[in-house]
CSV table of C-alpha atoms and ligand atoms in Angstrom, one decimal:
chain,number,residue,atom,x,y,z
Y,277,UNK,CA,82.0,140.3,139.3
Y,278,UNK,CA,85.0,140.0,141.7
Y,279,UNK,CA,87.4,137.3,142.1
Y,280,UNK,CA,89.0,136.7,145.5
Y,281,UNK,CA,91.8,134.1,145.4
Y,282,UNK,CA,91.7,131.5,148.1
Y,283,UNK,CA,95.1,129.9,147.8
Y,284,UNK,CA,95.6,128.0,151.0
Y,285,UNK,CA,99.2,126.9,150.5
Y,286,UNK,CA,101.5,126.3,153.5
Y,287,UNK,CA,105.3,125.9,153.6
Y,288,UNK,CA,106.3,124.2,156.8
Y,289,UNK,CA,109.0,121.6,156.1
Y,290,UNK,CA,111.7,121.3,153.5
Y,291,UNK,CA,113.5,118.4,151.8
Y,292,UNK,CA,117.3,118.3,151.2
Y,293,UNK,CA,118.9,117.5,147.9
Y,294,UNK,CA,122.7,116.7,147.5
Y,295,UNK,CA,124.2,117.5,144.2
Y,296,UNK,CA,127.9,117.4,143.6
Y,297,UNK,CA,128.6,118.1,147.3
Y,298,UNK,CA,126.2,121.0,147.5
Y,299,UNK,CA,123.1,120.7,149.7
Y,300,UNK,CA,120.0,122.6,148.8
Y,301,UNK,CA,116.9,123.0,150.9
Y,302,UNK,CA,113.7,122.5,148.8
Y,303,UNK,CA,110.6,123.9,150.6
Y,304,UNK,CA,107.7,121.4,150.8
Y,305,UNK,CA,104.5,123.2,149.9
Y,306,UNK,CA,101.1,121.7,150.9
Y,307,UNK,CA,97.8,122.5,149.3
Y,308,UNK,CA,94.5,122.9,151.1
Y,309,UNK,CA,93.6,119.2,150.6
Y,310,UNK,CA,97.0,118.0,151.9
Y,311,UNK,CA,98.7,117.5,148.5
Y,312,UNK,CA,102.4,118.0,148.7
Y,313,UNK,CA,105.0,119.3,146.3
Y,314,UNK,CA,108.7,120.1,146.4
Y,315,UNK,CA,109.3,123.7,145.4
Y,316,UNK,CA,112.2,123.6,142.9
Y,317,UNK,CA,111.9,127.3,141.8
Y,318,UNK,CA,115.5,128.0,142.6
Y,319,UNK,CA,116.9,124.6,141.6
Y,320,UNK,CA,118.6,125.6,138.3
Y,321,UNK,CA,119.9,128.9,139.6
Y,322,UNK,CA,121.5,127.2,142.7
Y,323,UNK,CA,122.7,124.0,141.1
Y,324,UNK,CA,122.7,124.2,137.3
Y,325,UNK,CA,120.3,121.1,137.3
Y,326,UNK,CA,116.8,120.9,135.9
Y,327,UNK,CA,114.2,118.2,136.6
Y,328,UNK,CA,113.4,115.7,133.8
Y,329,UNK,CA,109.7,114.6,133.7
Y,330,UNK,CA,108.5,113.6,130.2
Y,331,UNK,CA,104.7,113.9,130.0
Y,332,UNK,CA,104.8,116.0,133.2
Y,333,UNK,CA,103.7,113.0,135.2
Y,334,UNK,CA,105.2,114.5,138.5
Y,335,UNK,CA,105.1,118.2,137.6
Y,336,UNK,CA,102.9,120.8,139.2
Y,337,UNK,CA,102.8,123.7,136.8
Y,338,UNK,CA,100.7,126.0,139.0
Y,339,UNK,CA,98.7,126.3,142.2
Y,340,UNK,CA,95.0,126.7,141.6
Y,341,UNK,CA,91.8,127.3,143.5
Y,342,UNK,CA,89.5,125.9,140.9
Y,343,UNK,CA,89.3,122.1,140.8
Y,344,UNK,CA,90.4,119.4,143.2
Y,345,UNK,CA,90.9,115.8,142.0
Y,346,UNK,CA,91.9,112.8,144.2
Y,347,UNK,CA,92.6,110.1,141.6
Y,348,UNK,CA,93.0,107.4,144.2
Y,349,UNK,CA,89.6,108.1,145.9
Y,350,UNK,CA,87.8,109.1,142.7
Y,351,UNK,CA,87.0,112.6,144.0
Y,352,UNK,CA,86.3,115.6,141.7
Y,353,UNK,CA,85.2,118.9,143.1
Y,354,UNK,CA,84.7,122.3,141.5
Y,355,UNK,CA,85.5,125.2,144.0
Y,356,UNK,CA,85.1,122.6,146.8
Y,357,UNK,CA,81.7,121.3,145.7
Y,358,UNK,CA,81.5,117.6,144.8
Y,359,UNK,CA,80.4,117.1,141.1
Y,360,UNK,CA,77.8,114.6,142.4
Y,361,UNK,CA,76.0,117.5,144.2
Y,362,UNK,CA,76.2,119.8,141.2
Y,363,UNK,CA,75.0,117.0,138.9
Y,364,UNK,CA,71.8,116.9,140.8
Y,365,UNK,CA,71.0,120.5,141.6
Y,366,UNK,CA,72.9,123.0,139.5
Y,367,UNK,CA,72.3,124.5,136.1
Y,368,UNK,CA,75.2,124.6,133.6
Y,369,UNK,CA,75.3,128.4,133.9
Y,370,UNK,CA,75.5,128.0,137.7
Y,371,UNK,CA,78.6,125.9,137.2
Y,372,UNK,CA,80.1,128.3,134.6
Y,373,UNK,CA,79.7,131.1,137.2
Y,374,UNK,CA,81.0,129.0,140.0
Y,375,UNK,CA,84.2,128.0,138.1
Y,376,UNK,CA,84.8,131.4,136.6
Y,377,UNK,CA,84.0,133.7,139.6
Y,378,UNK,CA,84.7,131.3,142.5
Y,379,UNK,CA,81.3,130.8,144.0
Y,380,UNK,CA,77.8,129.8,143.1
Y,381,UNK,CA,75.7,132.8,142.0
Y,382,UNK,CA,72.6,134.1,143.9
Y,383,UNK,CA,69.3,133.8,142.1
Y,384,UNK,CA,69.5,137.4,140.9
Y,385,UNK,CA,73.1,136.9,139.7
Y,386,UNK,CA,72.4,133.8,137.7
Y,387,UNK,CA,69.3,135.5,136.2
Y,388,UNK,CA,71.5,138.4,135.0
Y,389,UNK,CA,74.2,136.1,133.9
Y,390,UNK,CA,71.8,134.0,131.8
Y,391,UNK,CA,70.2,137.1,130.3
Y,392,UNK,CA,73.6,138.4,129.2
Y,393,UNK,CA,74.8,135.0,127.8
Y,394,UNK,CA,71.4,134.7,125.9
Y,395,UNK,CA,71.8,138.2,124.4
Y,396,UNK,CA,75.3,137.5,123.1
Y,397,UNK,CA,74.5,134.3,121.4
Y,398,UNK,CA,74.2,135.7,117.9
Y,399,UNK,CA,77.4,135.9,115.8
Y,400,UNK,CA,78.3,138.8,113.5
Y,401,UNK,CA,76.6,138.4,110.1
Y,402,UNK,CA,80.0,138.7,108.4
Y,403,UNK,CA,81.1,135.7,110.4
Y,404,UNK,CA,78.8,133.4,108.5
Y,405,UNK,CA,81.0,133.7,105.5
Y,406,UNK,CA,83.8,131.8,107.2
Y,407,UNK,CA,81.6,128.7,107.0
Y,408,UNK,CA,81.4,128.9,103.2
Y,409,UNK,CA,85.2,128.2,103.0
Y,410,UNK,CA,85.2,124.8,104.8
Y,411,UNK,CA,84.6,121.6,102.8
Y,412,UNK,CA,81.3,119.8,103.6
Y,413,UNK,CA,83.1,117.0,105.4
Y,414,UNK,CA,85.3,119.3,107.5
Y,415,UNK,CA,85.7,117.8,111.0
Y,416,UNK,CA,83.6,120.1,113.3
Y,417,UNK,CA,86.5,120.3,115.8
Y,418,UNK,CA,88.7,121.9,113.2
Y,419,UNK,CA,85.9,124.3,112.3
Y,420,UNK,CA,85.3,125.1,116.0
Y,421,UNK,CA,89.0,125.7,116.8
Y,422,UNK,CA,89.5,128.0,113.8
Y,423,UNK,CA,86.2,130.0,114.2
Y,424,UNK,CA,86.8,130.5,117.9
Y,425,UNK,CA,90.3,131.8,117.0
Y,426,UNK,CA,88.6,134.1,114.5
Y,427,UNK,CA,86.4,135.6,117.2
Y,428,UNK,CA,89.6,137.4,118.4
Y,429,UNK,CA,89.6,139.4,115.2
Y,430,UNK,CA,86.1,140.6,115.9
Y,431,UNK,CA,86.7,141.2,119.6
Y,432,UNK,CA,90.3,142.2,120.2
Y,433,UNK,CA,91.0,142.4,123.8
Y,434,UNK,CA,92.0,145.9,124.7
Y,435,UNK,CA,92.4,145.5,128.4
Y,436,UNK,CA,91.1,143.8,131.5
Y,437,UNK,CA,87.9,145.9,131.3
Y,438,UNK,CA,86.9,143.9,128.3
Y,439,UNK,CA,87.4,140.6,130.0
Y,440,UNK,CA,84.0,140.0,131.5
Y,441,UNK,CA,82.3,141.0,128.3
Y,442,UNK,CA,84.5,138.7,126.3
Y,443,UNK,CA,83.8,135.8,128.7
Y,444,UNK,CA,80.1,136.3,128.1
Y,445,UNK,CA,80.6,136.5,124.4
Y,446,UNK,CA,82.6,133.3,124.3
Y,447,UNK,CA,80.2,131.4,126.5
Y,448,UNK,CA,77.3,132.5,124.4
Y,449,UNK,CA,78.8,132.3,120.9
Y,450,UNK,CA,80.7,129.0,121.0
Y,451,UNK,CA,77.5,127.0,121.0
Y,452,UNK,CA,76.3,129.0,118.0
Y,453,UNK,CA,79.6,128.2,116.2
Y,454,UNK,CA,79.3,124.6,117.1
Y,455,UNK,CA,75.7,124.3,115.9
Y,456,UNK,CA,76.6,126.2,112.7
Y,457,UNK,CA,79.5,123.8,112.1
Y,458,UNK,CA,77.0,120.9,112.3
Y,459,UNK,CA,74.5,122.6,110.0
Y,460,UNK,CA,77.3,123.3,107.5
Y,461,UNK,CA,78.1,119.5,107.4
Y,462,UNK,CA,74.4,118.7,106.7
Y,463,UNK,CA,73.9,121.4,104.1
Y,464,UNK,CA,70.9,122.8,106.1
Y,465,UNK,CA,70.4,126.5,106.7
Y,466,UNK,CA,71.8,128.0,109.9
Y,467,UNK,CA,69.2,128.4,112.6
Y,468,UNK,CA,69.5,131.7,114.6
Y,469,UNK,CA,69.3,131.5,118.4
Y,470,UNK,CA,66.0,132.1,120.2
Y,471,UNK,CA,66.1,134.4,123.2
Y,472,UNK,CA,63.2,132.6,124.9
Y,473,UNK,CA,65.2,129.4,125.3
Y,474,UNK,CA,67.8,128.5,127.9
Y,475,UNK,CA,71.4,127.6,127.2
Y,476,UNK,CA,70.9,123.9,126.5
Y,477,UNK,CA,67.6,124.4,124.7
Y,478,UNK,CA,69.1,127.1,122.5
Y,479,UNK,CA,71.9,124.8,121.5
Y,480,UNK,CA,69.6,121.9,120.6
Y,481,UNK,CA,67.3,124.3,118.7
Y,482,UNK,CA,70.2,125.6,116.6
Y,483,UNK,CA,71.3,122.0,116.0
Y,484,UNK,CA,68.1,120.3,115.2
Y,485,UNK,CA,65.4,122.9,114.1
Y,486,UNK,CA,64.8,123.4,110.5
Y,487,UNK,CA,62.8,126.3,108.9
Y,488,UNK,CA,59.1,125.8,108.4
Y,489,UNK,CA,58.9,123.1,111.1
Y,490,UNK,CA,58.2,123.6,114.7
Y,491,UNK,CA,60.8,122.3,117.2
Y,492,UNK,CA,60.5,122.1,120.9
Y,493,UNK,CA,63.5,120.5,122.7
Y,494,UNK,CA,62.6,117.4,124.7
Y,495,UNK,CA,62.9,117.8,128.5
Y,496,UNK,CA,64.8,114.6,129.0
Y,497,UNK,CA,67.2,115.5,126.3
Y,498,UNK,CA,67.8,119.0,127.8
Y,499,UNK,CA,68.4,117.6,131.2
Y,500,UNK,CA,70.9,115.0,129.9
Y,501,UNK,CA,72.8,117.7,128.1
Y,502,UNK,CA,72.9,119.8,131.3
Y,503,UNK,CA,74.4,116.9,133.1
Y,504,UNK,CA,77.0,116.1,130.4
Y,505,UNK,CA,78.1,119.8,130.2
Y,506,UNK,CA,78.5,120.0,134.0
Y,507,UNK,CA,80.5,116.8,134.2
Y,508,UNK,CA,82.9,118.0,131.6
Y,509,UNK,CA,83.2,121.6,132.9
Y,510,UNK,CA,86.7,121.4,134.4
Y,511,UNK,CA,89.4,118.8,135.2
Y,512,UNK,CA,92.4,120.9,136.5
Y,513,UNK,CA,95.7,120.7,134.6
Y,514,UNK,CA,94.8,118.2,131.8
Y,515,UNK,CA,96.4,118.5,128.3
Y,516,UNK,CA,93.9,121.1,126.8
Y,517,UNK,CA,93.8,123.2,130.0
Y,518,UNK,CA,97.5,123.3,130.3
Y,519,UNK,CA,97.6,124.3,126.6
Y,520,UNK,CA,95.1,127.2,127.3
Y,521,UNK,CA,97.4,128.3,130.2
Y,522,UNK,CA,100.5,127.9,128.1
Y,523,UNK,CA,99.2,130.1,125.3
Y,524,UNK,CA,97.6,132.5,127.7
Y,525,UNK,CA,100.9,132.8,129.5
Y,526,UNK,CA,102.5,134.5,126.5
Y,527,UNK,CA,99.9,137.3,126.9
Y,528,UNK,CA,97.7,135.9,124.1
Y,529,UNK,CA,94.0,136.9,123.8
Y,530,UNK,CA,91.3,134.8,125.5
Y,531,UNK,CA,89.7,133.6,122.2
Y,532,UNK,CA,93.0,132.5,120.7
Y,533,UNK,CA,94.0,130.7,123.9
Y,534,UNK,CA,90.8,128.8,124.1
Y,535,UNK,CA,91.1,127.9,120.3
Y,536,UNK,CA,94.4,126.3,121.2
Y,537,UNK,CA,92.7,124.3,124.0
Y,538,UNK,CA,90.1,123.0,121.5
Y,539,UNK,CA,92.9,121.9,119.2
Y,540,UNK,CA,94.5,120.0,122.1
Y,541,UNK,CA,91.2,118.5,123.1
Y,542,UNK,CA,90.7,117.1,119.6
Y,543,UNK,CA,93.3,114.4,119.9
Y,544,UNK,CA,92.2,110.7,120.4
Y,545,UNK,CA,94.1,110.3,123.7
Y,546,UNK,CA,92.1,113.3,125.1
Y,547,UNK,CA,88.6,114.5,124.1
Y,548,UNK,CA,88.7,112.8,120.8
Y,549,UNK,CA,88.4,109.5,122.6
Y,550,UNK,CA,84.6,109.9,122.9
Y,551,UNK,CA,84.3,109.6,119.1
Y,552,UNK,CA,86.8,106.7,119.1
Y,553,UNK,CA,84.8,104.8,121.7
Y,554,UNK,CA,81.7,104.7,119.6
Y,555,UNK,CA,83.7,103.8,116.5
Y,556,UNK,CA,85.3,101.0,118.5
Y,557,UNK,CA,81.9,99.8,119.8
Y,558,UNK,CA,80.5,99.8,116.3
Y,559,UNK,CA,83.5,97.9,115.0
Y,560,UNK,CA,82.9,95.2,117.7
Y,561,UNK,CA,79.2,95.1,116.9
Y,562,UNK,CA,80.1,94.6,113.1
Y,563,UNK,CA,82.5,91.8,114.2
Y,564,UNK,CA,79.6,89.7,115.8
Y,565,UNK,CA,80.2,91.3,119.2
Y,566,UNK,CA,83.5,89.6,119.7
Y,567,UNK,CA,84.7,91.7,122.7
Y,568,UNK,CA,87.4,89.3,123.6
Y,569,UNK,CA,89.2,89.8,120.4
Y,570,UNK,CA,89.4,93.5,121.1
Y,571,UNK,CA,90.5,93.1,124.7
Y,572,UNK,CA,93.2,90.8,123.4
Y,573,UNK,CA,94.3,93.3,120.8
Y,574,UNK,CA,94.4,96.1,123.4
Y,575,UNK,CA,96.8,93.9,125.5
Y,576,UNK,CA,99.0,93.0,122.6
Y,577,UNK,CA,102.2,95.1,123.0
Y,578,UNK,CA,102.9,94.8,119.2
Y,579,UNK,CA,99.5,96.4,118.4
Y,580,UNK,CA,98.9,100.1,118.9
Y,581,UNK,CA,95.2,99.5,119.5
Y,582,UNK,CA,93.8,100.7,122.9
Y,583,UNK,CA,90.5,100.3,124.5
Y,584,UNK,CA,89.2,103.8,124.0
Y,585,UNK,CA,87.5,105.2,127.0
Y,586,UNK,CA,89.7,103.2,129.3
Y,587,UNK,CA,92.6,104.5,131.5
Y,588,UNK,CA,93.4,107.9,132.9
Y,589,UNK,CA,96.5,109.7,134.0
Y,590,UNK,CA,95.0,110.7,137.3
Y,591,UNK,CA,92.2,108.3,138.2
Y,592,UNK,CA,93.5,105.0,139.4
Y,593,UNK,CA,90.3,103.4,140.8
Y,594,UNK,CA,87.4,104.8,139.0
Y,595,UNK,CA,86.4,108.1,137.3
Y,596,UNK,CA,83.5,109.6,139.2
Y,597,UNK,CA,82.2,111.2,136.0
Y,598,UNK,CA,82.0,107.7,134.3
Y,599,UNK,CA,80.1,106.3,137.3
Y,600,UNK,CA,77.5,109.1,137.0
Y,601,UNK,CA,77.3,108.7,133.2
Y,602,UNK,CA,76.9,104.9,133.3
Y,603,UNK,CA,73.8,105.2,135.5
Y,604,UNK,CA,72.6,108.1,133.5
Y,605,UNK,CA,72.9,106.2,130.1
Y,606,UNK,CA,70.4,103.5,131.4
Y,607,UNK,CA,68.0,106.3,132.6
Y,608,UNK,CA,68.1,108.4,129.4
Y,609,UNK,CA,67.8,105.5,127.0
Y,610,UNK,CA,64.8,104.3,129.1
Y,611,UNK,CA,63.2,107.7,129.1
Y,612,UNK,CA,63.6,108.1,125.4
Y,613,UNK,CA,62.5,104.6,124.7
Y,614,UNK,CA,65.8,103.8,122.9
Y,615,UNK,CA,67.3,100.3,122.9
Y,616,UNK,CA,70.9,100.8,121.8
Y,617,UNK,CA,72.9,97.5,121.4
Y,618,UNK,CA,76.1,99.5,121.8
Y,619,UNK,CA,75.2,100.1,125.5
Y,620,UNK,CA,75.1,96.3,126.1
Y,621,UNK,CA,78.4,95.9,124.2
Y,622,UNK,CA,80.0,98.6,126.3
Y,623,UNK,CA,78.8,97.0,129.5
Y,624,UNK,CA,80.1,93.6,128.5
Y,625,UNK,CA,83.4,95.0,127.4
Y,626,UNK,CA,83.7,96.8,130.7
Y,627,UNK,CA,83.0,93.6,132.6
Y,628,UNK,CA,85.6,91.6,130.8
Y,629,UNK,CA,88.2,94.3,131.0
Y,630,UNK,CA,87.7,94.9,134.7
Y,631,UNK,CA,88.4,91.2,135.5
Y,632,UNK,CA,91.5,91.1,133.3
Y,633,UNK,CA,94.9,91.0,135.0
Y,634,UNK,CA,96.4,93.4,132.3
Y,635,UNK,CA,93.8,96.1,133.1
Y,636,UNK,CA,93.9,95.5,136.9
Y,637,UNK,CA,97.7,95.7,137.1
Y,638,UNK,CA,97.7,99.0,135.2
Y,639,UNK,CA,94.6,100.5,137.0
Y,640,UNK,CA,92.7,100.9,133.8
Y,641,UNK,CA,89.1,101.8,134.4
Y,642,UNK,CA,86.4,103.4,132.2
Y,643,UNK,CA,86.8,107.1,131.9
Y,644,UNK,CA,84.3,109.9,131.2
Y,645,UNK,CA,84.4,109.2,127.5
Y,646,UNK,CA,83.4,105.5,127.8
Y,647,UNK,CA,79.6,106.2,128.3
Y,648,UNK,CA,79.2,109.8,127.2
Y,649,UNK,CA,79.1,108.8,123.5
Y,650,UNK,CA,76.2,106.4,124.1
Y,651,UNK,CA,74.2,109.3,125.7
Y,652,UNK,CA,75.1,111.7,122.9
Y,653,UNK,CA,73.8,109.1,120.4
Y,654,UNK,CA,70.6,108.8,122.3
Y,655,UNK,CA,70.3,112.7,122.2
Y,656,UNK,CA,70.6,112.6,118.4
Y,657,UNK,CA,74.1,114.1,118.3
Y,658,UNK,CA,76.2,112.7,115.5
Y,659,UNK,CA,79.5,111.0,116.3
Y,660,UNK,CA,81.6,113.6,114.6
Y,661,UNK,CA,80.2,116.2,117.0
Y,662,UNK,CA,81.0,114.3,120.2
Y,663,UNK,CA,84.3,116.1,120.9
Y,664,UNK,CA,82.7,119.4,120.1
Y,665,UNK,CA,80.2,118.6,122.9
Y,666,UNK,CA,83.1,118.0,125.2
Y,667,UNK,CA,84.6,121.3,124.2
Y,668,UNK,CA,81.3,123.1,125.0
Y,669,UNK,CA,81.3,121.6,128.4
Y,670,UNK,CA,85.0,122.3,129.1
Y,671,UNK,CA,84.7,126.0,128.0
Y,672,UNK,CA,84.0,127.4,131.5
Y,673,UNK,CA,86.9,125.5,133.0
Y,674,UNK,CA,89.3,126.8,130.3
Y,675,UNK,CA,88.1,130.3,130.8
Y,676,UNK,CA,88.5,130.0,134.7
Y,677,UNK,CA,92.0,128.6,134.3
Y,678,UNK,CA,93.0,131.3,131.9
Y,679,UNK,CA,91.6,134.0,134.1
Y,680,UNK,CA,93.3,132.6,137.2
Y,681,UNK,CA,96.6,132.6,135.4
Y,682,UNK,CA,96.3,136.1,134.2
Y,683,UNK,CA,95.1,137.4,137.6
Y,684,UNK,CA,98.0,135.8,139.4
Y,685,UNK,CA,100.5,138.4,140.5
Y,686,UNK,CA,103.3,135.7,140.0
Y,687,UNK,CA,102.2,135.1,136.4
Y,688,UNK,CA,105.2,134.2,134.2
Y,689,UNK,CA,105.4,132.9,130.6
Y,690,UNK,CA,105.4,129.1,130.5
Y,691,UNK,CA,108.7,127.9,129.2
Y,692,UNK,CA,109.9,124.4,130.1
Y,693,UNK,CA,113.5,123.4,129.5
Y,694,UNK,CA,114.9,120.3,127.8
Y,695,UNK,CA,117.9,117.9,127.8
Y,696,UNK,CA,119.5,118.3,124.4
Y,697,UNK,CA,120.5,115.0,122.8
Y,698,UNK,CA,121.4,116.1,119.3
Y,699,UNK,CA,124.7,116.5,117.6
Y,700,UNK,CA,127.6,118.7,119.0
Y,701,UNK,CA,130.1,120.7,116.9
Y,702,UNK,CA,132.6,118.0,117.8
Y,703,UNK,CA,130.4,115.3,116.3
Y,704,UNK,CA,130.2,117.4,113.1
Y,705,UNK,CA,134.0,117.6,113.0
Y,706,UNK,CA,134.1,113.8,113.2
Y,707,UNK,CA,131.7,113.7,110.3
Y,708,UNK,CA,128.9,112.0,112.3
I,155,ACO,N1,93.9,100.2,126.5
I,155,ACO,C1,95.0,99.4,126.6
I,155,ACO,N2,96.1,99.7,127.3
I,155,ACO,C2,96.2,100.8,127.9
I,155,ACO,C3,95.2,101.8,127.8
I,155,ACO,C4,94.0,101.4,127.1
I,155,ACO,N3,92.9,102.3,127.0
I,155,ACO,N4,95.5,102.9,128.5
I,155,ACO,C5,96.7,102.7,129.0
I,155,ACO,N5,97.2,101.4,128.6
I,155,ACO,C6,98.4,100.8,129.0
I,155,ACO,C7,99.6,101.3,128.2
I,155,ACO,O1,99.8,100.6,127.1
I,155,ACO,C8,100.7,101.2,129.3
I,155,ACO,O2,101.1,99.8,129.3
I,155,ACO,P1,102.6,99.4,129.6
I,155,ACO,O3,102.9,99.9,130.9
I,155,ACO,O4,102.7,97.9,129.4
I,155,ACO,O5,103.4,100.1,128.5
I,155,ACO,C9,100.0,101.5,130.6
I,155,ACO,O6,98.6,101.1,130.4
I,155,ACO,C10,100.1,103.0,131.0
I,155,ACO,O7,99.6,103.8,130.0
I,155,ACO,P2,100.1,105.2,129.6
I,155,ACO,O8,99.7,105.5,128.2
I,155,ACO,O9,101.6,105.3,129.9
I,155,ACO,O10,99.3,106.0,130.6
I,155,ACO,P3,99.1,107.6,130.5
I,155,ACO,O11,98.8,108.1,131.8
I,155,ACO,O12,100.3,108.3,129.8
I,155,ACO,O13,97.9,107.8,129.5
I,155,ACO,C11,95.6,107.8,128.7
I,155,ACO,C12,96.6,108.0,129.9
I,155,ACO,C13,96.1,108.6,127.5
I,155,ACO,C14,94.2,108.3,129.1
I,155,ACO,C15,95.6,106.3,128.3
I,155,ACO,O14,95.0,105.5,129.3
I,155,ACO,C16,94.8,106.0,127.0
I,155,ACO,O15,95.4,106.1,125.9
I,155,ACO,N6,93.5,105.7,127.1
I,155,ACO,C17,92.7,105.6,125.9
I,155,ACO,C18,92.3,106.9,125.3
I,155,ACO,C19,91.3,107.6,126.2
I,155,ACO,O16,90.3,107.0,126.6
I,155,ACO,N7,91.5,108.9,126.5
I,155,ACO,C20,90.6,109.7,127.2
I,155,ACO,C21,91.2,110.0,128.5
I,155,ACO,S1,90.1,111.0,129.5
I,155,ACO,C22,90.1,112.5,128.9
I,155,ACO,O17,91.0,113.0,128.3
I,155,ACO,C23,88.9,113.2,128.9
């Protein structure tokens, strides 16, 4: 499986910067969709200055061929293909292949890929003992991050020749680890994967089947899961992906780097928001559906309460994933004959927030996490597993970004600088 980088970056103009009487030319680089950046690679060497950008709001850490987002227009494309198109016609494994290897697979290729992923789904028997050590109420994201890191001890990466095999292993085994983490929390026996099932079916089987009872995954549930996984599959340089690149940039093994990404995803401002959204909607439900009280709290500068599932660093008009999921939530609940009062609460909350000056001024719109939890609930996924579901979807994106970094001939260790604001030796002399 070959990777051919596309990298359409042009350098036509330059910007000038005057610092202490010295003028420096900064090349302007332009990406294939017209995005522009000032190339400051030589800034410190030439001037002694660094740039200061807390939260990396204006910082491009890499160039990448994988995913394009236009936050103003609400565009998200994987390898040039709009997610709306993939959401209709692709399988999750098609999207994994697309992200990792740069193009959609042929029928033969995806057949072979699926076969390989299926045959790597089992985990080493010794590995099951890891699960004995966790408390029953361990959060599954902690279990997932630590067990994925532990995979590196079973499959140490010798060289690049192992990479394709380790990618298959990771794609296959992470869903087994996720399902086992859930089984551990319920005290039920682990269910071993079945080779006659596809990716989504196998995961649902390992989650919900119990011995001595037959289990056939429902078609509507399988298709919803496919859609959710695809919509979460990559999102360029977000917090967890940058973490995967950061850890990978030190030369760390694939499994360990992805484990770090899972850890970053778990936070409530990132992937952990999907769990928080449902907890918030339940809180509103338990408070007689008083949405306005919560909108008021979210606007109160003295309170640290936020409307979870609202706002995004990049999307400033709408999140295209949220748009697809809102429509899908209605469809799935209908198909499954579920009447979830939380869906109504979510819609009312969205309507109120979208008319409010505070949210309008700050461009705060529902993000991918706002409706995904309602769908996970309808599929029978427990709330504590929501962020794990996000991680399963994001896995191919993390792998693709890690691989792209490591195959880049200009790959360097990630090492930001800082402005030191602590005490100086003179302060210490003065007894500060
Ligand atoms: N509810 C209320 N106020 C909000 C919200 C929210 N959900 N999001 C942002 N704001 C306000 C901030 O308080 C700030 O107001 P101020 O200018 O008066 O101080 C302003 O909007 C800008 O917010 P920042 O936090 O500076 O924006 P940033 O780009 O750093 O953060 C983030 C983006 C983390 C997504 C933020 O909108 C948030 O916390 N949302 C809720 C958590 C969430 O849903 N996270 C999932 C994001 S999608 C993902 O990771 C998959």
